[in-house]
Amino acid sequence: MFSIQNRLKLLFVVIVTLVLAISGSYTQYSLGKDLEASNQRLRQGVLTRLQISLPSALWDLDKSKVDSIVDAEMLPPEVVAIRVYDTSVGLFAGKLRTPKGQLLPVEQQPEPAGTPVEAILVFQDGGLASASIKPVSVGKVVINFSRAQIDAALASELMRKVLEVLLLDIFLVLALSLSLRMVFEPLKQLRDGLFDLATRGTDEVEELPDNRRDELGDVIRGFNQIQRRLKSTIVRIREAEDAARRSALQTATALQDLRQTQESLLQAERLASLGSLVAGVAHEINTPVGIALTSASVLKAATDEILEAVNTVGLKKSAILRYLDTASESARLIMNNAYRAAHLIHSFKQIAVDQTSEARRPFGLKDYIEEIVSSLQPKLKKNPIKLVLNCSPEIVLDSYPGAFAQVITNLTLNCVEHAFEPDAPGKIEISARLDGDIVELHVRDDGKGIAPDVLDRIFDPFFTTRRGQGGTGLGLNIVYNLIVKQFAGTIAVASTVGEGTHFTLRIARVTAQEAAGAATLSGVGQAVAARVRVPD
């Protein structure tokens, strides 16, 4: 299987190689133009100087002077040969450069290589007596120029660019291998641990190594804590069942064991929802990663088109602008979806840490609800349900984020599971406002509503309308007891059949310490205790 890790390596290598190839092609093209312009200036300069200095020497048939002029102009290695012709004598003088760099007379040498450039030599006496004499053609000069230096410079630049691309690709692969390994190795361990926890007994699953000190290490430690709590919960449930059977006649002891068992069930319900959250986060990350890969493939196709244009018809301004638009949009999509994946991991980490901890801290209400909703996306995306959040970003709670996350999670999932038919569209709205030091929270849906004969029992423990379909009857009871006991608040519900349901929650912006202490007793146990009559 071609893993995401290998695809990311290949993608980045291809992008870097193509970008460097285009940059190198443009540099090679610019260097060629510069060298050609320099060579043209050299040709023009040599030709101009010879047209100025040679006519007088040729008029006087001064061969030594002609040779000295020719020797001076043969200094640049681009000049291969210079031949001076007299109109009456023919070949008068000249020099030719051998492949080894020696200068030899051209009388006995073959036709020199290089591109020949020819110019007529015109003489005009500068004396006063002959000022009226017209210019006289005294001969011509033929100069051969070589392109070997240009070709050597272009070949050297091409080799340098190829080596640069190869080295960058090697360093990129090594860097990506090291960086991606730091992310995918812990994810693989976490995946294997979740699979073992789902398919094997909890006693058979070993804890994952938690020596990392980063975000993934926090997730792994949260997973280990969930696993330890599940094992502890199972042990306590078994012990409570054995104690209940041994002390069936001792009602007070049996009631206490029942409370402990029900408290374990509450904790198991919370941990089960967190386990489902862990299982869905890996699937949720696939979407932004897939969009990033698609954007990268679009960028590659556009790069191939402009590279083909460079190699054939040449670059046009419109093609470059079109390519820049495509590259900018693709880069924006890649960056946005990479940020989205990072945000999902951050939200998941915060919710996971909060739900496995009873710590109290200040937190922004809107931002925290958005993180909770982000962590629920794997479940929300299974149905065409729109979730709307209306909350001021200025509301800050000093309370228990883990318990608050459990309240929002249970209310939202209760709407998803009970308020709408499968695959039916709907809307869930979460809104909040500050009333003095009280935060009033509203959770509404436009679903089926709740029948009047059921409405008074929805907060009872173990009451569910989906018995035998996975319902435990603990979701809304957990919400009720957390709001009333831990947050010292109130919760009310109103519903009309066919129009939807409306939950209203009122809690203090700063949770009192007394309420937190009272909340250590299990709300379910208290609720059941109220319904169990102790024999006289």
Coordinates of C-alpha atoms in Angstrom, one line a residue:
M1 CA 0.0 0.0 0.0
F2 CA 1.3 3.4 -1.0
S3 CA 1.0 5.2 2.4
I4 CA 0.3 8.8 3.0
Q5 CA 3.8 9.3 4.4
N6 CA 5.3 8.1 1.1
R7 CA 2.9 10.1 -1.0
L8 CA 3.8 13.2 0.9
K9 CA 7.5 12.6 0.3
L10 CA 6.9 12.0 -3.4
L11 CA 4.7 15.1 -3.6
F12 CA 7.2 17.4 -2.0
V13 CA 10.1 16.0 -4.1
V14 CA 8.1 16.4 -7.3
I15 CA 7.1 20.0 -6.5
V16 CA 10.6 21.1 -5.4
T17 CA 12.1 19.4 -8.5
L18 CA 9.7 21.1 -10.9
V19 CA 10.0 24.5 -9.3
L20 CA 13.8 24.3 -9.4
A21 CA 13.7 23.0 -13.0
I22 CA 11.6 26.0 -14.1
S23 CA 13.8 28.3 -12.2
G24 CA 16.9 26.7 -13.7
S25 CA 15.5 26.9 -17.2
Y26 CA 14.8 30.5 -16.8
T27 CA 18.3 31.1 -15.3
Q28 CA 19.8 29.2 -18.2
Y29 CA 17.8 31.2 -20.7
S30 CA 18.8 34.5 -19.1
L31 CA 22.5 33.4 -18.9
G32 CA 22.4 32.5 -22.6
K33 CA 20.9 35.8 -23.5
D34 CA 23.5 37.7 -21.4
L35 CA 26.4 35.7 -22.9
E36 CA 25.1 36.3 -26.4
A37 CA 24.8 40.0 -25.7
S38 CA 28.3 40.1 -24.3
N39 CA 29.7 38.2 -27.3
Q40 CA 27.9 40.6 -29.6
R41 CA 29.4 43.6 -27.9
L42 CA 32.8 42.0 -28.2
R43 CA 32.3 41.5 -31.9
Q44 CA 31.2 45.0 -32.4
G45 CA 34.1 46.4 -30.4
V46 CA 36.7 44.4 -32.2
L47 CA 35.2 45.2 -35.6
T48 CA 35.0 48.9 -34.8
R49 CA 38.5 49.2 -33.5
L50 CA 39.9 47.4 -36.6
Q51 CA 38.0 49.6 -38.9
I52 CA 39.5 52.6 -37.2
S53 CA 43.2 51.4 -36.8
L54 CA 43.8 49.2 -39.9
P55 CA 43.0 51.5 -42.8
S56 CA 46.0 53.9 -42.3
A57 CA 48.4 51.0 -41.7
L58 CA 47.1 49.1 -44.8
W59 CA 47.3 52.3 -46.9
D60 CA 51.0 52.5 -46.0
L61 CA 51.4 48.8 -46.5
D62 CA 53.0 48.7 -43.0
K63 CA 52.8 44.9 -42.2
S64 CA 54.5 45.2 -38.8
K65 CA 51.9 47.7 -37.7
V66 CA 49.1 45.6 -39.1
D67 CA 50.4 42.5 -37.2
S68 CA 50.7 44.4 -33.9
I69 CA 47.1 45.6 -34.3
V70 CA 45.9 42.1 -35.1
D71 CA 47.9 40.7 -32.1
A72 CA 46.3 43.2 -29.8
E73 CA 42.8 42.3 -31.0
M74 CA 43.5 38.5 -30.7
L75 CA 43.8 38.7 -26.9
P76 CA 40.1 37.7 -26.2
P77 CA 39.8 33.9 -26.4
E78 CA 36.5 34.3 -28.4
V79 CA 38.5 35.7 -31.4
V80 CA 39.6 32.7 -33.4
A81 CA 41.2 34.4 -36.4
I82 CA 41.7 37.8 -38.0
R83 CA 42.5 38.1 -41.8
V84 CA 43.4 41.4 -43.4
Y85 CA 43.0 41.7 -47.2
D86 CA 44.4 44.4 -49.4
T87 CA 42.5 45.4 -52.5
S88 CA 45.5 44.8 -54.7
V89 CA 47.7 42.3 -52.9
G90 CA 45.0 40.1 -51.5
L91 CA 45.7 38.4 -48.1
F92 CA 48.0 40.9 -46.5
A93 CA 48.3 39.7 -42.9
G94 CA 46.5 37.8 -40.2
K95 CA 46.6 35.5 -37.2
L96 CA 44.8 32.2 -36.3
R97 CA 44.4 30.7 -32.8
T98 CA 45.1 26.9 -32.6
P99 CA 43.1 24.6 -30.3
K100 CA 46.0 24.8 -27.8
G101 CA 45.8 28.6 -27.8
Q102 CA 48.9 29.4 -29.9
L103 CA 48.7 32.3 -32.5
L104 CA 50.0 31.4 -36.0
P105 CA 50.1 33.2 -39.3
V106 CA 47.1 32.4 -41.5
E107 CA 49.0 32.1 -44.8
Q108 CA 49.6 28.3 -44.5
Q109 CA 46.7 27.5 -42.2
P110 CA 43.3 25.9 -43.3
E111 CA 40.0 27.8 -43.1
P112 CA 39.5 28.7 -39.4
A113 CA 36.5 27.6 -37.4
G114 CA 33.9 29.9 -36.0
T115 CA 31.5 32.5 -37.3
P116 CA 33.2 34.9 -39.8
V117 CA 32.4 38.6 -39.7
E118 CA 33.6 40.8 -42.6
A119 CA 34.0 44.6 -42.8
I120 CA 35.3 47.0 -45.5
L121 CA 38.3 49.1 -44.6
V122 CA 38.0 52.7 -45.8
F123 CA 40.9 55.2 -45.7
Q124 CA 40.6 59.0 -45.8
D125 CA 43.7 61.2 -45.4
G126 CA 43.2 63.6 -42.5
G127 CA 45.7 66.3 -43.8
L128 CA 44.5 69.8 -44.8
A129 CA 45.8 69.4 -48.4
S130 CA 43.8 66.4 -49.0
A131 CA 40.7 67.2 -47.1
S132 CA 38.7 67.2 -50.3
I133 CA 39.8 63.7 -51.3
K134 CA 36.9 61.2 -51.0
P135 CA 37.3 58.0 -48.8
V136 CA 39.1 55.1 -50.5
S137 CA 38.4 51.4 -49.9
V138 CA 41.9 49.9 -49.1
G139 CA 40.7 46.4 -48.3
K140 CA 38.7 44.3 -45.9
V141 CA 39.1 42.4 -42.7
V142 CA 37.5 39.0 -41.9
I143 CA 37.2 38.0 -38.2
N144 CA 36.2 34.5 -37.0
F145 CA 34.5 34.4 -33.5
S146 CA 34.1 31.2 -31.4
R147 CA 31.1 30.2 -29.3
A148 CA 33.0 27.6 -27.3
Q149 CA 33.2 29.9 -24.2
I150 CA 29.4 30.4 -24.3
D151 CA 28.7 26.7 -24.7
A152 CA 31.1 25.9 -21.8
A153 CA 29.5 28.4 -19.5
L154 CA 26.0 27.2 -20.3
A155 CA 27.1 23.5 -19.8
S156 CA 28.7 24.4 -16.4
E157 CA 25.6 26.3 -15.2
L158 CA 23.4 23.3 -16.3
M159 CA 25.5 20.8 -14.4
R160 CA 25.5 23.1 -11.3
K161 CA 21.7 23.3 -11.4
V162 CA 21.3 19.5 -11.8
L163 CA 23.6 18.9 -8.8
E164 CA 21.7 21.5 -6.8
V165 CA 18.3 19.8 -7.5
L166 CA 19.7 16.4 -6.6
L167 CA 21.2 17.6 -3.3
L168 CA 18.0 19.5 -2.4
D169 CA 15.9 16.4 -3.2
I170 CA 18.1 14.2 -1.0
F171 CA 18.0 16.6 1.9
L172 CA 14.2 17.0 1.5
V173 CA 13.6 13.3 1.6
L174 CA 15.8 12.9 4.7
A175 CA 14.2 15.8 6.4
L176 CA 10.6 14.6 5.6
S177 CA 11.5 11.1 6.7
L178 CA 12.6 12.3 10.1
S179 CA 9.8 14.8 10.6
L180 CA 7.0 12.6 9.3
R181 CA 8.2 9.7 11.4
M182 CA 7.8 11.7 14.5
V183 CA 4.1 12.1 13.7
F184 CA 3.1 8.8 12.0
E185 CA 4.9 6.5 14.5
P186 CA 2.8 7.6 17.5
L187 CA -0.4 7.6 15.4
K188 CA 0.4 4.0 14.3
Q189 CA 0.9 3.0 17.9
L190 CA -2.3 4.7 18.9
R191 CA -4.2 3.0 16.1
D192 CA -2.9 -0.4 17.1
G193 CA -3.8 0.2 20.7
L194 CA -7.4 1.3 19.8
F195 CA -7.8 -1.8 17.6
D196 CA -6.6 -4.1 20.4
L197 CA -8.8 -2.3 22.9
A198 CA -11.8 -2.8 20.6
T199 CA -11.2 -6.4 19.7
R200 CA -9.5 -7.9 22.8
G201 CA -10.1 -7.9 26.5
T202 CA -8.9 -4.8 28.4
D203 CA -6.7 -7.0 30.6
E204 CA -4.8 -8.3 27.6
V205 CA -3.9 -4.8 26.2
E206 CA -0.7 -3.2 27.3
E207 CA -0.3 0.5 27.8
L208 CA 1.5 2.6 25.1
P209 CA 4.9 4.1 25.9
D210 CA 4.3 7.7 27.0
N211 CA 7.8 9.2 27.1
R212 CA 7.0 11.8 24.5
R213 CA 6.6 15.5 25.7
D214 CA 4.6 16.9 22.8
E215 CA 0.9 17.0 21.7
L216 CA 0.9 13.4 20.5
G217 CA 2.4 12.4 23.9
D218 CA -0.5 14.1 25.6
V219 CA -2.9 12.1 23.4
I220 CA -1.1 8.8 24.2
R221 CA -1.2 9.6 27.9
G222 CA -4.9 10.3 27.6
F223 CA -5.4 7.0 25.9
N224 CA -3.4 5.2 28.6
Q225 CA -5.5 6.9 31.3
I226 CA -8.7 5.9 29.5
Q227 CA -7.4 2.3 29.4
R228 CA -6.5 2.3 33.1
R229 CA -9.9 3.8 34.0
L230 CA -11.7 1.2 31.9
K231 CA -9.8 -1.6 33.6
S232 CA -10.5 -0.1 37.0
T233 CA -14.2 0.4 36.1
I234 CA -14.5 -3.2 35.0
V235 CA -12.8 -4.4 38.2
R236 CA -15.1 -2.3 40.3
I237 CA -18.2 -3.4 38.5
R238 CA -17.3 -7.0 39.0
E239 CA -16.5 -6.4 42.7
A240 CA -19.8 -4.5 43.1
E241 CA -21.7 -7.3 41.5
D242 CA -20.1 -9.9 43.8
A243 CA -20.6 -7.8 46.8
A244 CA -24.3 -7.3 45.9
R245 CA -24.8 -11.0 45.5
R246 CA -23.1 -11.8 48.9
S247 CA -25.0 -9.1 50.8
A248 CA -28.4 -9.2 49.2
L249 CA -30.1 -9.0 52.6
Q250 CA -28.1 -6.0 53.7
T251 CA -29.9 -3.3 51.9
A252 CA -27.7 -0.4 52.9
T253 CA -24.6 -2.1 51.8
A254 CA -26.2 -3.2 48.5
L255 CA -27.4 0.4 47.9
Q256 CA -23.8 1.7 48.4
D257 CA -22.4 -0.9 46.0
L258 CA -25.1 0.0 43.5
R259 CA -24.0 3.7 43.7
Q260 CA -20.4 2.7 43.0
T261 CA -21.4 0.6 40.1
Q262 CA -23.6 3.3 38.6
E263 CA -20.8 5.8 39.1
S264 CA -18.6 3.5 37.1
L265 CA -21.2 3.3 34.4
L266 CA -21.3 7.0 34.2
Q267 CA -17.5 7.1 33.9
A268 CA -17.6 4.4 31.3
E269 CA -20.2 6.3 29.3
R270 CA -17.9 9.4 29.3
L271 CA -14.9 7.3 28.3
A272 CA -16.8 5.5 25.6
S273 CA -17.7 8.8 24.0
L274 CA -14.1 9.8 24.2
G275 CA -13.0 6.5 22.7
S276 CA -15.4 7.1 19.8
L277 CA -13.9 10.5 19.4
V278 CA -10.4 9.0 19.2
A279 CA -11.5 6.5 16.5
G280 CA -13.0 9.3 14.4
V281 CA -10.2 11.8 14.4
A282 CA -8.0 9.8 12.1
H283 CA -10.8 9.5 9.5
E284 CA -11.6 13.3 9.8
I285 CA -7.9 14.2 9.1
N286 CA -8.2 12.4 5.7
T287 CA -10.3 15.1 4.2
P288 CA -7.9 18.1 4.5
V289 CA -5.0 15.8 3.5
G290 CA -6.9 14.7 0.4
I291 CA -7.7 18.3 -0.6
A292 CA -4.0 19.2 -0.1
L293 CA -2.9 16.3 -2.3
T294 CA -5.5 17.3 -5.0
S295 CA -4.3 21.0 -4.9
A296 CA -0.7 19.8 -5.3
S297 CA -1.6 17.7 -8.3
V298 CA -3.3 20.7 -9.9
L299 CA -0.1 22.7 -9.3
K300 CA 2.0 20.0 -10.8
A301 CA -0.2 19.9 -14.0
A302 CA 0.1 23.7 -14.3
T303 CA 3.9 23.5 -13.8
D304 CA 4.1 20.8 -16.5
E305 CA 2.3 23.1 -19.0
I306 CA 4.5 26.1 -18.4
L307 CA 7.6 23.8 -18.5
E308 CA 6.4 22.5 -21.9
A309 CA 5.9 26.1 -23.1
V310 CA 9.5 27.0 -22.0
N311 CA 10.8 24.1 -24.1
T312 CA 8.7 24.8 -27.2
V313 CA 7.1 28.1 -28.1
G314 CA 8.6 30.1 -25.2
L315 CA 7.0 32.0 -22.3
K316 CA 4.2 34.5 -22.6
K317 CA 3.1 36.9 -20.0
S318 CA -0.4 35.5 -20.0
A319 CA 0.9 32.0 -19.4
I320 CA 3.0 33.2 -16.5
L321 CA 0.1 35.1 -15.0
R322 CA -2.2 32.1 -15.4
Y323 CA 0.4 29.9 -13.8
L324 CA 0.9 32.3 -10.9
D325 CA -2.9 32.4 -10.2
T326 CA -3.0 28.6 -10.2
A327 CA 0.1 28.4 -7.9
S328 CA -1.3 31.0 -5.5
E329 CA -4.7 29.2 -5.2
S330 CA -3.1 25.8 -4.9
A331 CA -0.7 27.1 -2.2
R332 CA -3.7 28.7 -0.4
L333 CA -5.7 25.4 -0.4
I334 CA -2.7 23.4 0.8
M335 CA -2.0 25.8 3.7
N336 CA -5.7 26.1 4.7
N337 CA -6.2 22.4 4.8
A338 CA -2.9 21.8 6.6
Y339 CA -4.1 24.3 9.2
R340 CA -7.5 22.6 9.3
A341 CA -5.8 19.2 10.1
A342 CA -3.6 20.9 12.7
H343 CA -6.7 22.5 14.3
L344 CA -8.5 19.2 14.4
I345 CA -5.6 17.6 16.2
H346 CA -5.4 20.6 18.6
S347 CA -9.2 20.4 19.3
F348 CA -9.1 16.7 19.8
K349 CA -6.1 17.0 22.2
Q350 CA -7.8 19.7 24.3
I351 CA -11.1 17.8 24.6
A352 CA -9.3 14.5 25.3
V353 CA -7.2 16.0 28.1
D354 CA -10.3 17.8 29.6
Q355 CA -12.5 14.7 29.6
T356 CA -9.8 12.6 31.3
S357 CA -9.2 15.3 33.9
E358 CA -11.3 16.9 36.6
A359 CA -9.2 20.0 36.6
R360 CA -10.8 23.4 36.8
R361 CA -9.6 26.3 34.7
P362 CA -10.9 29.5 32.9
F363 CA -11.9 28.9 29.3
G364 CA -13.6 31.0 26.5
L365 CA -17.1 29.6 26.0
K366 CA -17.3 30.2 22.2
D367 CA -13.9 28.8 21.4
Y368 CA -14.4 25.8 23.6
I369 CA -17.8 24.9 22.1
E370 CA -16.2 25.2 18.6
E371 CA -13.5 22.7 19.7
I372 CA -16.2 20.3 21.0
V373 CA -18.2 20.6 17.8
S374 CA -15.0 20.0 15.7
S375 CA -14.3 16.9 17.7
L376 CA -17.9 15.7 16.9
Q377 CA -17.6 16.2 13.2
P378 CA -17.1 12.5 12.4
K379 CA -20.6 11.8 13.9
L380 CA -22.3 15.0 12.6
K381 CA -21.1 14.4 9.0
K382 CA -23.0 11.1 8.8
N383 CA -26.3 13.1 8.7
P384 CA -27.3 16.2 6.7
I385 CA -27.7 18.2 9.9
K386 CA -26.6 21.8 10.1
L387 CA -25.2 23.0 13.4
V388 CA -25.2 26.8 14.1
L389 CA -23.4 28.4 17.0
N390 CA -24.4 31.9 18.3
C391 CA -22.2 33.0 21.2
S392 CA -20.2 36.1 22.1
P393 CA -16.5 35.5 22.1
E394 CA -16.2 37.6 25.3
I395 CA -17.9 35.1 27.6
V396 CA -15.3 33.4 29.8
L397 CA -16.2 30.6 32.3
D398 CA -14.1 29.6 35.4
S399 CA -15.4 26.1 35.7
Y400 CA -14.8 22.5 34.7
P401 CA -14.2 22.1 31.0
G402 CA -14.3 18.3 31.0
A403 CA -17.8 18.2 32.6
F404 CA -19.0 21.0 30.3
A405 CA -17.7 19.2 27.2
Q406 CA -19.7 16.1 28.4
V407 CA -22.9 18.2 28.7
I408 CA -22.5 19.7 25.2
T409 CA -21.5 16.4 23.7
N410 CA -24.5 14.5 25.2
L411 CA -27.0 17.2 24.3
T412 CA -25.7 17.4 20.7
L413 CA -25.6 13.6 20.1
N414 CA -29.0 13.2 21.8
C415 CA -30.4 15.6 19.1
V416 CA -28.6 13.7 16.3
E417 CA -29.8 10.3 17.4
H418 CA -33.4 11.0 18.6
A419 CA -34.6 14.3 16.9
F420 CA -34.2 13.3 13.2
E421 CA -34.9 10.4 11.0
P422 CA -31.9 8.7 9.4
D423 CA -30.6 10.8 6.4
A424 CA -33.2 13.5 7.1
P425 CA -32.0 17.1 7.0
G426 CA -32.2 19.2 10.1
K427 CA -30.8 22.1 12.2
I428 CA -29.3 22.3 15.7
E429 CA -28.7 25.7 17.2
I430 CA -26.5 26.3 20.2
S431 CA -26.7 29.9 21.6
A432 CA -25.5 31.5 24.8
R433 CA -25.8 34.9 26.5
L434 CA -24.6 36.4 29.7
D435 CA -27.2 37.5 32.2
G436 CA -25.2 39.2 35.0
D437 CA -23.0 36.4 36.4
I438 CA -25.2 33.7 35.0
V439 CA -24.6 32.1 31.6
E440 CA -27.8 31.1 29.8
L441 CA -27.3 28.3 27.2
H442 CA -29.9 27.2 24.7
V443 CA -29.8 24.0 22.6
R444 CA -32.6 23.8 20.0
D445 CA -33.4 21.5 17.2
D446 CA -36.2 21.4 14.6
G447 CA -36.7 17.7 14.7
K448 CA -39.5 15.4 15.6
G449 CA -40.0 16.7 19.2
I450 CA -40.8 14.7 22.3
A451 CA -44.2 13.2 23.2
P452 CA -45.8 14.7 26.3
D453 CA -46.0 11.4 28.1
V454 CA -42.2 10.9 27.7
L455 CA -41.1 14.5 28.3
D456 CA -41.3 14.2 32.1
R457 CA -39.1 11.1 32.2
I458 CA -36.2 12.0 29.8
F459 CA -33.9 12.9 32.7
D460 CA -34.5 9.6 34.6
P461 CA -31.6 7.2 34.7
F462 CA -31.8 4.2 32.3
F463 CA -34.9 5.6 30.6
T464 CA -34.5 5.3 26.8
T465 CA -36.8 5.0 23.8
R466 CA -34.1 3.0 21.9
R467 CA -33.9 0.0 24.2
G468 CA -32.2 -2.8 22.2
Q469 CA -30.8 -0.3 19.7
G470 CA -27.7 0.8 21.6
G471 CA -29.4 3.3 23.9
T472 CA -28.3 3.2 27.6
G473 CA -30.6 5.9 29.0
L474 CA -27.7 7.7 30.7
G475 CA -27.0 10.5 28.3
L476 CA -29.5 13.1 29.5
N477 CA -29.3 11.9 33.1
I478 CA -25.6 12.7 33.0
V479 CA -26.4 16.1 31.7
Y480 CA -29.0 16.7 34.4
N481 CA -26.7 15.7 37.3
L482 CA -23.7 17.6 35.9
I483 CA -25.7 20.8 35.6
V484 CA -27.5 20.5 38.9
K485 CA -24.7 18.9 41.1
Q486 CA -21.4 20.0 39.6
F487 CA -22.4 23.4 38.2
A488 CA -25.1 24.2 40.7
G489 CA -27.3 25.3 37.9
T490 CA -30.7 24.5 36.3
I491 CA -31.9 22.7 33.2
A492 CA -35.3 22.9 31.6
V493 CA -36.8 21.4 28.5
A494 CA -39.7 22.3 26.2
S495 CA -40.9 20.4 23.2
T496 CA -43.7 20.3 20.6
V497 CA -44.2 17.2 18.5
G498 CA -43.3 17.9 14.9
E499 CA -41.6 21.2 15.7
G500 CA -38.5 20.3 17.8
T501 CA -37.1 20.5 21.3
H502 CA -35.5 23.3 23.3
F503 CA -33.1 22.8 26.3
T504 CA -32.4 25.8 28.5
L505 CA -29.4 25.6 30.8
R506 CA -28.4 28.3 33.4
I507 CA -25.1 28.0 35.2
A508 CA -22.9 30.5 37.1
R509 CA -20.1 32.0 35.1
V510 CA -17.8 31.1 38.1
T511 CA -18.7 27.8 39.5
A512 CA -18.8 27.8 43.3
Q513 CA -16.4 25.5 45.2
E514 CA -19.3 24.1 47.3
A515 CA -21.1 22.9 44.2
A516 CA -18.0 21.1 43.0
G517 CA -17.6 19.3 46.3
A518 CA -21.2 18.2 46.3
A519 CA -20.8 16.9 42.8
T520 CA -18.4 14.1 43.9
L521 CA -21.4 11.9 44.7
S522 CA -22.9 10.1 41.8
G523 CA -26.0 11.8 40.4
V524 CA -27.3 8.6 39.0
G525 CA -26.9 6.9 42.3
Q526 CA -28.8 9.6 44.1
A527 CA -31.5 9.5 41.5
V528 CA -31.9 5.8 41.8
A529 CA -31.7 5.9 45.6
A530 CA -34.7 8.3 45.6
R531 CA -36.7 5.6 43.7
V532 CA -35.6 2.7 45.8
R533 CA -37.6 2.2 49.0
V534 CA -35.5 0.8 51.8
P535 CA -37.4 -1.9 53.8
D536 CA -38.2 -1.0 57.4

